[in-house]
Amino acid sequence: MLRDEINNALKDAMKAGDKRRVSTLRLINAEILKRETSAAERVTLNDAEILDVMGKMIKQRQESLDIYEKAGRTDLATQEREEIDIISAYLPKHLSDIEAGEAISSLIKELEAATLKDMGRTMAALKERFSGQMDFGKASAMVKKLLAG
């Protein structure tokens, strides 16, 4: 399980004295815990949901990185870049646009989706199967185009 992998990496980083890795892995654990306890009932996230959490963390850091670079804050930009690298190590390989398009097309055929009414069902299946592997903003546009087509 991904959670165990992160916790083991945290222990290893603590033993090695790698402060950046320790703080980043603790941030990941904090975000996971926050998501698990935010609802009325406590839930346990599965790997796909944990990947979603980490994907959002990377997106936040990418936005911060852009701001820091524009402001000339290379020290903070370097920190964000390092955190992105650490978090990315736990994510599956990102699909290229061509691979994502092929995956979306085959999923639409598999689900027998034909109209825009099937968009929600198609996106839910995509998120379940390809969590952390594609940009769902782009995927949504592609699904819409194929279903409207």
XYZ file of C-alpha atoms in Angstrom:
149
model
C 0.000 0.000 0.000
C 1.152 3.491 -0.833
C 0.649 4.735 2.722
C 3.074 2.097 4.047
C 5.614 3.024 1.386
C 5.427 6.689 2.423
C 5.746 5.859 6.132
C 8.745 3.586 5.495
C 10.390 6.302 3.412
C 9.753 8.756 6.250
C 11.534 6.465 8.718
C 14.471 6.043 6.327
C 14.701 9.808 5.778
C 14.695 10.407 9.536
C 17.519 7.920 10.004
C 19.478 9.526 7.167
C 18.884 13.043 8.517
C 17.345 14.259 5.222
C 15.383 17.237 6.551
C 13.689 18.218 3.265
C 12.464 14.657 2.615
C 11.267 14.286 6.226
C 9.287 17.537 6.122
C 7.773 16.754 2.705
C 6.728 13.232 3.692
C 5.199 14.622 6.884
C 3.268 17.119 4.765
C 1.945 14.255 2.621
C 0.830 12.369 5.740
C -0.806 15.531 7.114
C -2.751 16.093 3.887
C -3.896 12.465 3.850
C -5.042 12.721 7.483
C -6.784 16.020 6.754
C -8.732 14.420 3.885
C -9.603 11.378 6.002
C -10.983 13.437 8.880
C -12.647 16.288 6.969
C -15.994 14.510 6.539
C -18.533 13.810 9.265
C -17.267 10.247 9.395
C -13.612 9.269 9.410
C -12.620 7.353 6.278
C -9.485 5.548 5.176
C -8.189 6.629 1.796
C -7.278 4.019 -0.791
C -4.217 4.341 -3.037
C -6.140 6.143 -5.812
C -7.385 8.759 -3.343
C -3.900 9.182 -1.886
C -2.555 9.702 -5.418
C -5.228 12.359 -5.912
C -4.096 14.123 -2.718
C -0.474 14.068 -3.870
C -1.453 15.292 -7.348
C -3.138 18.308 -5.763
C -0.066 18.922 -3.603
C 2.117 18.993 -6.715
C -0.275 21.383 -8.436
C -0.132 23.734 -5.419
C 3.638 23.625 -5.369
C 3.843 24.247 -9.106
C 1.710 27.385 -8.690
C 3.910 28.559 -5.811
C 7.027 27.806 -7.835
C 5.800 30.033 -10.670
C 5.072 32.868 -8.233
C 8.458 32.561 -6.529
C 10.320 32.509 -9.837
C 8.515 35.646 -11.028
C 9.330 37.354 -7.720
C 13.003 36.346 -7.971
C 12.895 34.207 -4.809
C 15.238 31.447 -5.956
C 15.596 30.030 -2.431
C 11.855 29.391 -2.108
C 11.615 28.242 -5.729
C 14.331 25.657 -5.069
C 12.447 24.397 -2.016
C 9.237 23.991 -4.048
C 11.136 22.172 -6.815
C 12.640 19.753 -4.294
C 9.226 19.051 -2.756
C 7.730 18.443 -6.216
C 10.507 15.929 -6.959
C 9.961 14.093 -3.662
C 6.180 13.882 -4.083
C 6.466 12.920 -7.774
C 8.573 9.904 -6.860
C 5.445 8.273 -5.400
C 3.201 8.990 -8.374
C 2.847 6.643 -11.339
C 4.307 7.661 -14.693
C 2.277 10.464 -16.279
C 0.673 9.511 -19.595
C 1.534 11.560 -22.672
C -1.317 13.340 -24.470
C -1.359 10.614 -27.127
C -1.447 7.808 -24.531
C -4.175 9.630 -22.599
C -6.216 10.057 -25.781
C -5.934 6.359 -26.576
C -6.912 5.417 -23.017
C -9.926 7.741 -23.126
C -11.068 6.423 -26.520
C -10.839 2.797 -25.436
C -12.635 3.535 -22.156
C -15.476 5.277 -24.001
C -15.850 2.206 -26.228
C -15.681 -0.123 -23.232
C -18.354 1.831 -21.326
C -20.415 2.208 -24.506
C -20.677 5.920 -23.787
C -22.403 7.746 -26.623
C -23.605 11.180 -25.509
C -22.648 13.981 -23.159
C -25.027 12.392 -20.624
C -22.337 9.705 -20.172
C -19.656 12.281 -19.330
C -19.885 11.877 -15.523
C -19.742 8.106 -15.683
C -16.783 8.257 -18.087
C -14.835 10.751 -15.952
C -15.471 8.690 -12.794
C -14.088 5.576 -14.500
C -11.076 7.545 -15.787
C -10.278 8.875 -12.308
C -10.600 5.397 -10.849
C -8.264 3.777 -13.385
C -5.797 6.564 -14.129
C -5.541 8.523 -10.886
C -2.274 10.446 -10.819
C -1.446 9.470 -14.393
C -3.144 12.227 -16.369
C -4.342 15.809 -16.160
C -8.089 15.444 -15.683
C -8.718 19.009 -16.855
C -7.356 18.087 -20.278
C -9.012 14.672 -20.088
C -12.404 16.246 -19.412
C -12.107 18.422 -22.504
C -11.092 15.405 -24.571
C -13.998 13.298 -23.271
C -16.423 16.127 -23.998
C -15.082 16.505 -27.526
C -15.336 12.760 -28.232
C -18.831 12.404 -26.777
C -20.168 15.517 -28.498
C -18.486 14.509 -31.737
